Amino acid sequence: MLFSTVLVLGLAHLSLSKPLSRRWDDLVEKHAWVQPPRGWVYASAAPPDHTFDMRIGLKQDKLDTLIATLMETSDPNHEKYGAHLTKEETEALVAPHPDSVEAVEAWLQHHGIDIEDAVSRSGGGEWVTIRVSVAQAERMLGAKYGVYHHAGSSESVVRTTSYSLPKDLHRHINVVAPTTYFGTLRSMRTTNFLQPDIKPIESDAKLISNATVPASCGSTITPACLRALYNTVNYVPKATNTNKLGVAGYLDEFANRADLQMFFQRFRTDAVGSSFTTTPVNGGGDDQSDPGVETKANLDIQYTTGISFPTPNVYYSTGGSPPFNPDSQTPTDTNEPYLDWLNFILAQPSIPQTITTSYGDDEQSVPDDYAFQVCNLFAQLGARGTTVFFSSGDFGVGGGDCLTNDGKNQKIFQPAFPASCPFVTTVGGTTKVNPEVAVSFSGGGFSRLFAQPSYQTTAVNTFVTGLGTKFAGLYNKTGRAYPDVSAQGNGFQVVIGGRVSSVGGTSASSPTVAAVFSLLNDFRIANGKPSLGFINPLLYSTASSGFNDITSGSNPGCGTTGFTAGKGWDPVTGLGTPDFVKLQAFV
């Protein structure tokens, strides 16, 4: 299966011939904002002696080969289908060219930085982390760092609205962070929320005995509802010594084990006594004596385990970043979402075959260079045989005023990132039963940054053709379209602090679909086959009929009615909700 050459993310073949001389003072702009991203306000100049960890993302010499290989091993009709790469093979393809390494090291030495003093280097060498002061960073990048405040999250960060690199380094470096990406996990839009208007239930004992879907599941969702809806009730995992399901958590959040046991006692009695593993990343927590109120972490782990039991589940608790403290001389985390976790997980010799994560930002608030680099990290996970699910967001076609941040203030639909990355499987939301319909907050749309991958062109073109001129100019019909699939997202019964609460959002939908596909991975592995890996090419081809098509509902936003769900793929519910038994025949 061919993959759009544009999705090599603009990385054409680079001439890496060694120049006769290098001028490190010949700075050329790498990225700049017209104004600080919406919601962020300049507070003060950053103290020159404040130190932070600077990440330098070098150009990956054979990234085009990695992506081509990913598409071959993900195409069910290709002879290499399922032949996933090892950690070492992946790292060899993303390693920088020796000329790039030499150029970057010479630049660092020019600024008095010894590469041997680097805080860390990724396995392939494409990420180098160094500790610098604000004064050093400003000299290196021709930038002016400031302290910016985000009122909505009370978060303060040290960032710049523009940065430059020596002309000679533009062909060697993809991105430097932290620079112009202001997003932090606290400032980003969460994709779950409490629903106090939906009265919680104490148990679903009456639902467990059969695979029918009672009307009560139209307002309150439990594991029994989802197992019946998505046809997993009769499947018993067999490859539990090999297959694992991972949940990526951030902000130092972690799931509470006592709450999980209460959840099992009420909603999955055969799982009582089982648990999950917590893996801390970058100082992430797991203090069960001080659990706090972890709505999202509990939602994730209660429903991944509630559906996939007895499959081993791993919760990755990634340390949060403290607010910027102008009086502190201690290096702090740089508030860069995903990078800590992604670099950690890719450094592991073994990775869960399925991973779910939620969090998103308006795509337009993410610098192109940063988005491309992060998206490529998700491609590496796929190449190694891991299926990555992301929630599509809870703001329909866009939240807020939907105005562009390029100084023109045009109203357009606002796609979300990383939901728009073509190397993740994005999950929208549904509600009600018999039939399911799209939930109104289901995020969906078309990327303005990533080109539409060939694996979805036919399905998306059918929708766009049927839409005609409606919303013309508000969306990019040639962009990567999402969501890919969907699942229930309303009224999830979650135990939080010893009490059952109702929770909604596509943060509920993503772990649900991840659990179903974890069972499909179990089925493959138990039959001597490799894990599914990156599944989008499979979903849009041979497995497209393994979903329950959602044909009603819409996702309003930006002052419009939004897109409408209909026959086939649509940017509200994707291909639909999974039917495990049907999908077994395709995997």
Coordinates of C-alpha atoms in Angstrom, one line a residue:
M1 CA 0.0 0.0 0.0
L2 CA 1.5 3.3 -1.0
F3 CA 1.6 6.1 1.5
S4 CA 1.3 9.8 0.6
T5 CA 4.7 11.1 0.1
V6 CA 3.7 14.3 1.9
L7 CA 3.3 12.2 5.1
V8 CA 7.0 11.6 5.2
L9 CA 6.4 15.0 6.9
G10 CA 8.3 17.2 4.5
L11 CA 11.6 15.4 4.9
A12 CA 12.9 15.2 1.4
H13 CA 16.3 13.8 0.8
L14 CA 18.9 16.0 2.5
S15 CA 22.2 16.9 1.1
L16 CA 24.6 16.4 4.0
S17 CA 27.9 17.3 2.3
K18 CA 30.2 18.9 4.8
P19 CA 30.5 22.7 4.3
L20 CA 33.9 24.3 4.1
S21 CA 33.1 26.6 7.0
R22 CA 30.3 27.2 9.4
R23 CA 29.1 30.5 10.7
W24 CA 27.2 30.0 13.9
D25 CA 26.1 33.7 14.0
D26 CA 24.2 33.5 10.7
L27 CA 20.8 32.9 12.3
V28 CA 17.7 32.1 10.3
E29 CA 14.2 31.9 11.8
K30 CA 13.0 28.4 12.6
H31 CA 9.5 29.2 14.0
A32 CA 7.7 32.3 15.2
W33 CA 4.2 33.2 16.4
V34 CA 2.5 36.4 15.4
Q35 CA 1.3 36.6 19.0
P36 CA 1.4 34.3 22.1
P37 CA -0.9 31.4 21.6
R38 CA -4.5 32.1 22.8
G39 CA -4.8 32.0 26.6
W40 CA -1.2 32.7 27.3
V41 CA -0.1 36.2 28.6
Y42 CA 3.4 37.6 28.9
A43 CA 4.2 38.2 32.6
S44 CA 7.9 39.1 32.7
A45 CA 11.3 38.5 31.2
A46 CA 12.7 35.1 32.2
P47 CA 15.6 35.3 34.7
P48 CA 18.9 34.9 32.8
D49 CA 20.2 32.4 35.3
H50 CA 17.1 30.2 35.3
T51 CA 18.2 26.7 34.0
F52 CA 16.2 24.1 32.1
D53 CA 16.6 21.0 30.0
M54 CA 16.8 21.8 26.3
R55 CA 15.9 19.0 23.9
I56 CA 17.4 19.1 20.4
G57 CA 15.7 16.9 17.8
L58 CA 18.1 16.0 15.0
K59 CA 17.0 15.1 11.5
Q60 CA 16.5 11.4 11.2
D61 CA 18.5 10.1 8.3
K62 CA 16.3 7.3 7.2
L63 CA 12.9 8.4 8.4
D64 CA 11.4 7.9 5.0
T65 CA 12.5 4.2 5.1
L66 CA 10.9 3.9 8.6
I67 CA 7.6 5.2 7.4
A68 CA 7.6 3.1 4.2
T69 CA 8.4 0.0 6.3
L70 CA 5.6 0.9 8.7
M71 CA 3.1 1.1 5.9
E72 CA 4.2 -2.2 4.5
T73 CA 4.0 -4.1 7.8
S74 CA 0.6 -2.5 8.5
D75 CA -0.9 -3.4 5.1
P76 CA -2.8 -6.7 5.4
N77 CA -2.3 -7.3 1.7
H78 CA 1.5 -6.9 1.9
E79 CA 3.9 -9.8 2.2
K80 CA 5.6 -8.0 5.1
Y81 CA 2.4 -7.6 7.1
G82 CA 3.0 -8.0 10.8
A83 CA 6.8 -8.1 10.4
H84 CA 7.4 -5.4 13.0
L85 CA 10.8 -3.9 13.7
T86 CA 12.9 -4.5 16.8
K87 CA 14.0 -1.6 19.0
E88 CA 17.5 -1.8 17.4
E89 CA 16.1 -1.8 13.8
T90 CA 13.9 1.2 14.6
E91 CA 16.7 3.2 16.2
A92 CA 19.0 2.5 13.2
L93 CA 16.4 4.1 10.9
V94 CA 15.8 7.2 13.1
A95 CA 19.5 7.8 13.8
P96 CA 20.8 11.1 12.5
H97 CA 23.4 11.3 9.7
P98 CA 27.0 11.5 11.0
D99 CA 27.3 14.9 9.4
S100 CA 24.3 16.1 11.4
V101 CA 25.8 14.8 14.7
E102 CA 29.1 16.5 13.8
A103 CA 27.4 19.9 13.0
V104 CA 25.4 19.9 16.1
E105 CA 28.3 19.0 18.4
A106 CA 30.4 21.7 16.8
W107 CA 27.6 24.3 17.4
L108 CA 27.3 23.2 21.0
Q109 CA 31.1 23.4 21.5
H110 CA 31.0 26.9 20.0
H111 CA 28.7 27.8 22.9
G112 CA 30.8 26.2 25.5
I113 CA 28.7 23.0 25.8
D114 CA 30.5 19.6 25.8
I115 CA 28.3 17.0 24.3
E116 CA 29.7 14.5 26.8
D117 CA 27.8 16.6 29.5
A118 CA 24.4 15.9 27.8
V119 CA 21.7 15.0 30.3
S120 CA 20.5 12.3 28.0
R121 CA 20.5 10.9 24.4
S122 CA 17.9 8.7 22.8
G123 CA 18.7 5.2 21.7
G124 CA 19.0 6.3 18.1
G125 CA 20.8 9.5 18.9
E126 CA 18.1 11.7 17.3
W127 CA 17.3 13.4 20.6
V128 CA 20.0 15.2 22.7
T129 CA 19.1 16.8 25.9
I130 CA 21.4 19.5 27.4
R131 CA 21.0 21.7 30.5
V132 CA 21.3 25.4 29.7
S133 CA 20.5 28.7 31.3
V134 CA 18.0 31.2 29.8
A135 CA 21.0 33.4 28.8
Q136 CA 22.7 30.5 27.0
A137 CA 19.5 29.5 25.2
E138 CA 18.9 33.1 24.1
R139 CA 22.4 33.4 22.6
M140 CA 22.1 30.0 20.9
L141 CA 18.7 30.5 19.4
G142 CA 18.6 34.3 18.9
A143 CA 15.5 34.2 21.1
K144 CA 14.0 36.2 24.0
Y145 CA 12.5 34.0 26.6
G146 CA 9.7 35.2 28.9
V147 CA 7.6 33.9 31.7
Y148 CA 4.0 33.4 30.3
H149 CA 0.9 32.7 32.4
H150 CA -2.2 30.7 31.5
A151 CA -5.1 31.9 33.6
G152 CA -7.3 28.9 32.8
S153 CA -4.9 26.4 34.4
S154 CA -2.8 28.8 36.6
E155 CA 0.2 27.4 34.8
S156 CA 3.4 29.5 34.2
V157 CA 6.1 28.5 31.7
V158 CA 9.3 29.8 30.3
R159 CA 8.9 30.1 26.5
T160 CA 9.7 32.3 23.5
T161 CA 7.5 33.5 20.7
S162 CA 10.3 32.9 18.1
Y163 CA 13.6 31.2 17.7
S164 CA 16.3 30.8 15.1
L165 CA 19.1 28.5 14.2
P166 CA 22.3 29.0 12.3
K167 CA 21.5 28.7 8.6
D168 CA 23.8 25.6 8.4
L169 CA 21.8 23.8 11.1
H170 CA 18.4 24.0 9.5
R171 CA 19.1 20.9 7.5
H172 CA 20.4 19.0 10.6
I173 CA 17.9 19.9 13.3
N174 CA 14.1 19.4 13.2
V175 CA 13.1 21.1 16.4
V176 CA 14.4 22.6 19.6
A177 CA 12.2 22.5 22.8
P178 CA 11.1 24.2 24.9
T179 CA 10.8 27.2 22.5
T180 CA 7.5 28.1 20.9
Y181 CA 5.2 25.3 22.0
F182 CA 3.4 26.7 25.0
G183 CA 1.0 23.8 25.6
T184 CA 1.2 22.0 28.9
L185 CA -0.8 19.1 30.1
R186 CA -2.6 21.3 32.6
S187 CA -3.4 24.0 30.0
M188 CA -4.5 21.5 27.4
R189 CA -8.1 20.5 27.1
T190 CA -8.9 17.4 29.1
T191 CA -11.1 14.9 27.4
N192 CA -13.2 13.7 30.3
F193 CA -15.6 15.4 32.7
L194 CA -17.8 14.6 35.6
Q195 CA -21.5 14.3 34.8
P196 CA -23.4 15.0 38.1
D197 CA -26.7 15.1 36.2
I198 CA -26.4 11.4 35.4
K199 CA -27.4 9.5 38.6
P200 CA -24.8 6.8 39.3
I201 CA -25.8 3.2 39.9
E202 CA -24.4 0.9 42.6
S203 CA -23.9 -2.3 40.5
D204 CA -24.9 -4.0 37.3
A205 CA -25.3 -7.6 38.5
K206 CA -28.4 -8.1 36.4
L207 CA -26.4 -7.3 33.2
I208 CA -23.6 -9.7 33.7
S209 CA -25.5 -12.9 33.0
N210 CA -26.0 -12.4 29.3
A211 CA -24.8 -10.6 26.2
T212 CA -27.9 -8.5 25.5
V213 CA -27.8 -4.8 25.8
P214 CA -30.5 -3.5 28.1
A215 CA -32.0 0.0 27.7
S216 CA -30.3 1.2 30.9
C217 CA -27.0 1.2 29.0
G218 CA -28.3 4.1 27.1
S219 CA -27.8 6.4 30.1
T220 CA -25.3 4.6 32.4
I221 CA -22.3 2.7 31.1
T222 CA -20.6 -0.2 32.9
P223 CA -18.1 -2.9 31.7
A224 CA -21.1 -5.3 31.2
C225 CA -22.7 -2.7 28.8
L226 CA -19.5 -2.4 26.8
R227 CA -18.8 -6.1 26.7
A228 CA -22.3 -6.7 25.4
L229 CA -22.3 -3.8 23.0
Y230 CA -18.9 -4.7 21.5
N231 CA -19.3 -8.4 21.6
T232 CA -16.4 -9.4 23.9
V233 CA -18.5 -11.2 26.6
N234 CA -17.6 -14.8 25.5
Y235 CA -13.9 -14.2 24.8
V236 CA -11.4 -15.4 27.4
P237 CA -7.8 -14.1 27.0
K238 CA -5.2 -16.8 26.5
A239 CA -1.9 -15.0 25.8
T240 CA -1.7 -13.2 29.2
N241 CA 2.0 -14.1 29.5
T242 CA 2.8 -12.0 26.5
N243 CA 0.0 -9.5 25.7
K244 CA -0.1 -6.3 27.7
L245 CA -2.3 -3.2 27.7
G246 CA -0.8 0.2 28.5
V247 CA -2.3 3.4 29.8
A248 CA -0.3 6.6 29.5
G249 CA -0.9 9.0 32.4
Y250 CA 0.5 12.4 33.0
L251 CA 0.6 15.2 35.6
D252 CA 1.8 12.8 38.3
E253 CA -1.7 11.1 38.2
F254 CA -2.1 7.5 39.2
A255 CA -5.0 5.1 39.6
N256 CA -6.2 4.0 43.0
R257 CA -6.1 0.3 43.8
A258 CA -8.7 0.4 46.5
D259 CA -11.1 2.2 44.1
L260 CA -10.4 -0.5 41.5
Q261 CA -11.3 -3.3 43.9
M262 CA -14.6 -1.6 44.7
F263 CA -15.2 -1.1 41.0
F264 CA -14.6 -4.8 40.4
Q265 CA -16.9 -5.8 43.4
R266 CA -19.7 -3.8 41.8
F267 CA -19.1 -4.1 38.1
R268 CA -16.7 -7.0 37.3
T269 CA -16.9 -9.5 40.1
D270 CA -14.7 -12.2 38.5
A271 CA -11.8 -9.7 38.4
V272 CA -11.9 -9.0 42.2
G273 CA -8.4 -9.5 43.6
S274 CA -6.6 -8.7 40.3
S275 CA -4.8 -5.4 39.8
F276 CA -2.4 -3.5 37.5
T277 CA 1.2 -2.5 37.4
T278 CA 2.3 1.2 37.8
T279 CA 5.4 2.2 36.0
P280 CA 6.7 5.7 37.1
V281 CA 8.2 7.9 34.4
N282 CA 10.2 11.1 35.2
G283 CA 9.2 11.1 38.9
G284 CA 5.6 10.0 38.4
G285 CA 3.8 9.0 41.6
D286 CA 2.0 6.0 43.0
D287 CA 1.4 6.9 46.7
Q288 CA -1.7 4.8 47.4
S289 CA -1.8 6.4 50.9
D290 CA -2.4 9.8 49.3
P291 CA -4.4 9.0 46.2
G292 CA -6.1 12.4 45.7
V293 CA -9.1 12.5 43.3
E294 CA -7.8 10.9 40.1
T295 CA -10.8 10.9 37.9
K296 CA -9.0 10.3 34.6
A297 CA -6.6 7.7 35.9
N298 CA -9.3 5.8 37.6
L299 CA -11.6 6.0 34.5
D300 CA -8.8 4.7 32.3
I301 CA -7.6 1.8 34.4
Q302 CA -11.1 0.7 35.6
Y303 CA -12.3 0.3 32.0
T304 CA -9.2 -1.1 30.4
T305 CA -9.1 -3.8 33.1
G306 CA -12.8 -4.1 33.3
I307 CA -13.0 -5.1 29.6
S308 CA -9.6 -6.8 29.1
F309 CA -9.3 -8.9 32.3
P310 CA -7.2 -10.9 32.9
T311 CA -4.9 -9.2 30.4
P312 CA -2.0 -7.5 32.4
N313 CA -2.4 -3.7 32.4
V314 CA 0.4 -1.2 32.9
Y315 CA -0.3 2.4 34.0
Y316 CA 2.5 4.8 33.2
S317 CA 2.5 7.6 35.8
T318 CA 4.5 10.4 34.2
G319 CA 5.6 13.2 36.5
G320 CA 3.9 16.5 36.3
S321 CA 5.9 19.7 36.0
P322 CA 5.9 22.3 38.8
P323 CA 4.9 25.9 37.9
F324 CA 7.8 28.1 37.0
N325 CA 9.3 29.5 40.2
P326 CA 11.5 32.6 39.5
D327 CA 13.3 32.2 42.8
S328 CA 14.4 28.6 42.1
Q329 CA 17.8 27.8 40.7
T330 CA 17.0 24.1 40.5
P331 CA 16.4 22.8 36.9
T332 CA 12.7 22.0 36.5
D333 CA 10.9 19.9 34.0
T334 CA 10.1 21.8 30.8
N335 CA 6.4 21.0 30.6
E336 CA 6.7 19.3 27.2
P337 CA 3.8 17.0 26.8
Y338 CA 4.5 13.5 25.5
L339 CA 8.2 13.9 25.0
D340 CA 9.2 12.5 28.5
W341 CA 6.8 9.5 28.1
L342 CA 7.5 8.9 24.4
N343 CA 11.3 8.9 24.9
F344 CA 10.9 6.7 27.9
I345 CA 8.7 4.1 26.3
L346 CA 10.7 3.9 23.1
A347 CA 13.8 3.2 25.2
Q348 CA 12.2 0.1 26.6
P349 CA 13.2 -3.3 25.2
S350 CA 9.5 -4.4 25.4
I351 CA 6.4 -2.3 24.9
P352 CA 2.8 -3.1 25.5
Q353 CA 1.1 -4.2 22.3
T354 CA -1.8 -1.7 22.9
I355 CA -1.6 1.8 24.4
T356 CA -4.3 4.4 25.1
T357 CA -3.8 8.0 26.0
S358 CA -5.9 11.2 26.1
Y359 CA -5.1 14.9 26.1
G360 CA -5.2 17.2 23.2
D361 CA -4.6 20.8 22.0
D362 CA -5.8 22.8 19.1
E363 CA -3.6 21.8 16.2
Q364 CA -2.9 25.5 15.4
S365 CA -1.3 26.0 18.8
V366 CA 1.3 23.4 18.1
P367 CA 4.3 24.5 16.0
D368 CA 4.7 22.5 12.8
D369 CA 8.3 21.4 13.7
Y370 CA 7.2 20.1 17.1
A371 CA 4.0 18.4 15.8
F372 CA 6.0 16.6 13.0
Q373 CA 8.6 15.4 15.5
V374 CA 6.1 14.1 18.0
C375 CA 4.0 12.4 15.3
N376 CA 7.1 10.6 14.1
L377 CA 7.6 9.2 17.6
F378 CA 4.2 7.7 17.4
A379 CA 5.2 6.2 14.0
Q380 CA 8.1 4.5 15.8
L381 CA 5.7 2.9 18.3
G382 CA 3.7 1.6 15.4
A383 CA 6.8 0.2 13.6
R384 CA 7.6 -1.7 16.7
G385 CA 4.2 -3.4 16.8
T386 CA 2.2 -1.2 19.2
T387 CA -1.3 0.1 18.5
V388 CA -1.7 3.6 19.8
F389 CA -5.1 5.1 20.6
F390 CA -5.9 8.7 21.2
S391 CA -9.2 10.4 22.2
S392 CA -10.6 12.8 19.5
G393 CA -11.5 15.6 21.9
D394 CA -14.7 16.9 23.5
F395 CA -15.4 20.0 21.5
G396 CA -17.0 18.8 18.3
V397 CA -15.5 20.6 15.3
G398 CA -13.9 23.1 17.6
G399 CA -14.2 24.9 21.0
G400 CA -14.1 28.5 21.9
D401 CA -14.2 31.2 19.2
C402 CA -12.4 29.0 16.6
L403 CA -10.4 32.0 15.4
T404 CA -7.0 31.5 13.7
N405 CA -3.9 32.6 15.5
D406 CA -2.0 33.9 12.4
G407 CA -3.2 37.5 12.9
K408 CA -6.1 37.1 10.4
N409 CA -8.6 36.0 13.1
Q410 CA -10.6 33.9 10.6
K411 CA -13.2 31.5 12.0
I412 CA -12.5 27.9 10.9
F413 CA -13.0 24.5 12.3
Q414 CA -10.2 23.6 14.8
P415 CA -8.6 20.2 14.4
A416 CA -6.9 18.7 17.5
F417 CA -3.4 17.3 17.9
P418 CA -2.2 14.5 18.4
A419 CA -5.6 13.3 17.2
S420 CA -4.7 14.6 13.8
C421 CA -1.4 12.6 13.6
P422 CA -1.8 10.0 10.9
F423 CA 0.2 7.4 12.9
V424 CA -2.3 7.1 15.8
T425 CA -5.8 5.6 15.8
T426 CA -8.2 8.3 17.0
V427 CA -11.4 7.5 18.9
G428 CA -14.6 9.5 18.8
G429 CA -17.6 9.2 21.1
T430 CA -21.2 7.7 20.9
T431 CA -24.1 7.5 23.3
K432 CA -27.4 5.6 23.7
V433 CA -28.0 2.0 22.5
N434 CA -30.3 0.2 20.1
P435 CA -29.0 2.1 18.1
E436 CA -25.9 4.0 19.2
V437 CA -25.7 7.6 17.9
A438 CA -22.9 10.1 17.8
V439 CA -22.4 12.0 21.1
S440 CA -22.6 15.8 20.5
F441 CA -19.1 16.5 21.9
S442 CA -17.3 14.0 19.7
G443 CA -14.2 15.7 18.3
G444 CA -13.7 15.3 14.6
G445 CA -12.4 17.0 11.5
F446 CA -9.6 17.5 9.1
S447 CA -6.0 18.4 9.8
R448 CA -4.5 21.5 8.4
L449 CA -1.0 20.3 9.0
F450 CA -0.9 16.6 8.0
A451 CA -1.8 15.5 4.5
Q452 CA -4.5 12.9 4.1
P453 CA -2.9 9.4 4.2
S454 CA -3.7 7.1 1.3
Y455 CA -5.1 4.5 3.6
Q456 CA -8.2 6.6 4.2
T457 CA -8.6 8.5 0.9
T458 CA -11.4 6.4 -0.5
A459 CA -13.5 6.5 2.6
V460 CA -13.0 10.2 3.2
N461 CA -13.6 11.2 -0.4
T462 CA -17.0 9.5 -0.2
F463 CA -18.0 11.7 2.8
V464 CA -16.5 14.9 1.3
T465 CA -18.3 14.3 -2.0
G466 CA -21.6 13.8 -0.2
L467 CA -21.0 17.0 1.9
G468 CA -20.8 19.1 -1.3
T469 CA -20.2 22.8 -0.6
K470 CA -21.4 22.8 3.0
F471 CA -18.8 24.3 5.3
A472 CA -16.6 25.1 2.3
G473 CA -13.5 27.0 3.6
L474 CA -14.1 26.0 7.2
Y475 CA -12.1 22.7 6.9
N476 CA -9.3 21.2 4.8
K477 CA -10.8 18.4 2.8
T478 CA -7.3 17.1 1.8
G479 CA -6.1 16.8 5.4
R480 CA -5.8 13.8 7.6
A481 CA -9.3 13.1 8.7
Y482 CA -10.4 11.8 12.1
P483 CA -11.7 10.1 14.2
D484 CA -11.0 6.6 12.8
V485 CA -13.4 4.7 15.1
S486 CA -15.6 5.4 18.1
A487 CA -17.1 4.0 21.2
Q488 CA -19.5 5.0 24.1
G489 CA -18.5 8.3 25.8
N490 CA -21.3 9.2 28.1
G491 CA -22.3 8.1 31.7
F492 CA -19.4 5.9 32.6
Q493 CA -19.7 4.6 36.1
V494 CA -16.4 5.2 37.8
V495 CA -15.4 4.7 41.5
I496 CA -13.6 7.8 42.7
G497 CA -12.6 8.1 46.3
G498 CA -14.8 5.2 47.3
R499 CA -17.9 6.6 45.6
V500 CA -19.5 5.9 42.2
S501 CA -19.7 8.9 39.9
S502 CA -20.8 9.3 36.3
V503 CA -18.0 10.5 33.9
G504 CA -18.1 11.4 30.2
G505 CA -15.8 12.3 27.4
T506 CA -13.8 10.7 24.6
S507 CA -11.3 9.8 27.4
A508 CA -13.8 7.1 28.2
S509 CA -14.1 6.1 24.5
S510 CA -10.4 5.6 23.9
P511 CA -9.6 3.1 26.7
T512 CA -12.8 1.2 25.7
V513 CA -11.6 0.7 22.1
A514 CA -8.0 0.0 23.3
A515 CA -9.3 -2.8 25.6
V516 CA -11.3 -4.4 22.7
F517 CA -8.2 -4.3 20.4
S518 CA -6.0 -5.6 23.2
L519 CA -8.3 -8.7 23.2
L520 CA -7.8 -8.9 19.4
N521 CA -4.1 -8.8 20.0
D522 CA -4.5 -11.6 22.5
F523 CA -6.4 -13.6 19.9
R524 CA -3.6 -13.1 17.3
I525 CA -0.8 -13.9 19.8
A526 CA -2.6 -17.0 21.1
N527 CA -2.7 -18.2 17.5
G528 CA 1.0 -17.7 16.9
K529 CA 0.7 -14.4 15.1
P530 CA 2.4 -11.1 15.8
S531 CA 0.6 -8.1 17.4
L532 CA -1.5 -5.9 15.1
G533 CA 0.7 -2.8 15.4
F534 CA -0.4 0.2 13.5
I535 CA -4.0 -0.7 12.5
N536 CA -5.3 2.2 10.4
P537 CA -4.5 0.6 7.0
L538 CA -6.3 -2.6 8.2
L539 CA -9.3 -0.7 9.5
Y540 CA -9.9 1.2 6.3
S541 CA -9.5 -1.8 4.0
T542 CA -10.3 -5.4 4.9
A543 CA -11.6 -4.8 8.4
S544 CA -13.9 -1.9 7.6
S545 CA -17.0 -4.1 7.8
G546 CA -16.1 -5.1 11.4
F547 CA -17.7 -2.0 12.8
N548 CA -21.2 -1.0 13.8
D549 CA -21.9 2.0 11.5
I550 CA -23.2 5.0 13.3
T551 CA -25.6 6.9 11.1
S552 CA -27.1 9.7 13.2
G553 CA -25.9 12.5 15.5
S554 CA -23.5 15.4 14.9
N555 CA -20.7 17.3 16.5
P556 CA -21.5 21.0 16.7
G557 CA -18.9 23.7 17.4
C558 CA -17.5 27.0 16.1
G559 CA -21.1 28.3 16.0
T560 CA -22.2 25.7 13.5
T561 CA -24.1 22.4 13.6
G562 CA -20.9 20.6 12.8
F563 CA -20.5 17.4 10.7
T564 CA -23.3 14.8 10.7
A565 CA -22.8 11.1 11.1
G566 CA -24.0 9.0 8.2
K567 CA -23.4 5.8 6.2
G568 CA -19.8 4.8 6.1
W569 CA -16.9 6.9 7.5
D570 CA -17.7 10.3 8.9
P571 CA -15.7 12.9 10.9
V572 CA -17.9 12.4 14.0
T573 CA -17.7 8.6 14.7
G574 CA -15.2 7.4 12.1
L575 CA -15.9 3.9 10.8
G576 CA -18.1 3.2 13.8
T577 CA -17.9 1.2 17.0
P578 CA -16.1 -2.2 17.1
D579 CA -17.7 -5.6 16.9
F580 CA -15.1 -8.0 18.4
V581 CA -16.4 -11.2 16.8
K582 CA -16.6 -9.7 13.4
L583 CA -13.1 -8.2 13.7
Q584 CA -11.7 -11.6 14.8
A585 CA -12.4 -12.8 11.3
F586 CA -10.3 -10.0 9.8
V587 CA -7.3 -10.1 12.2

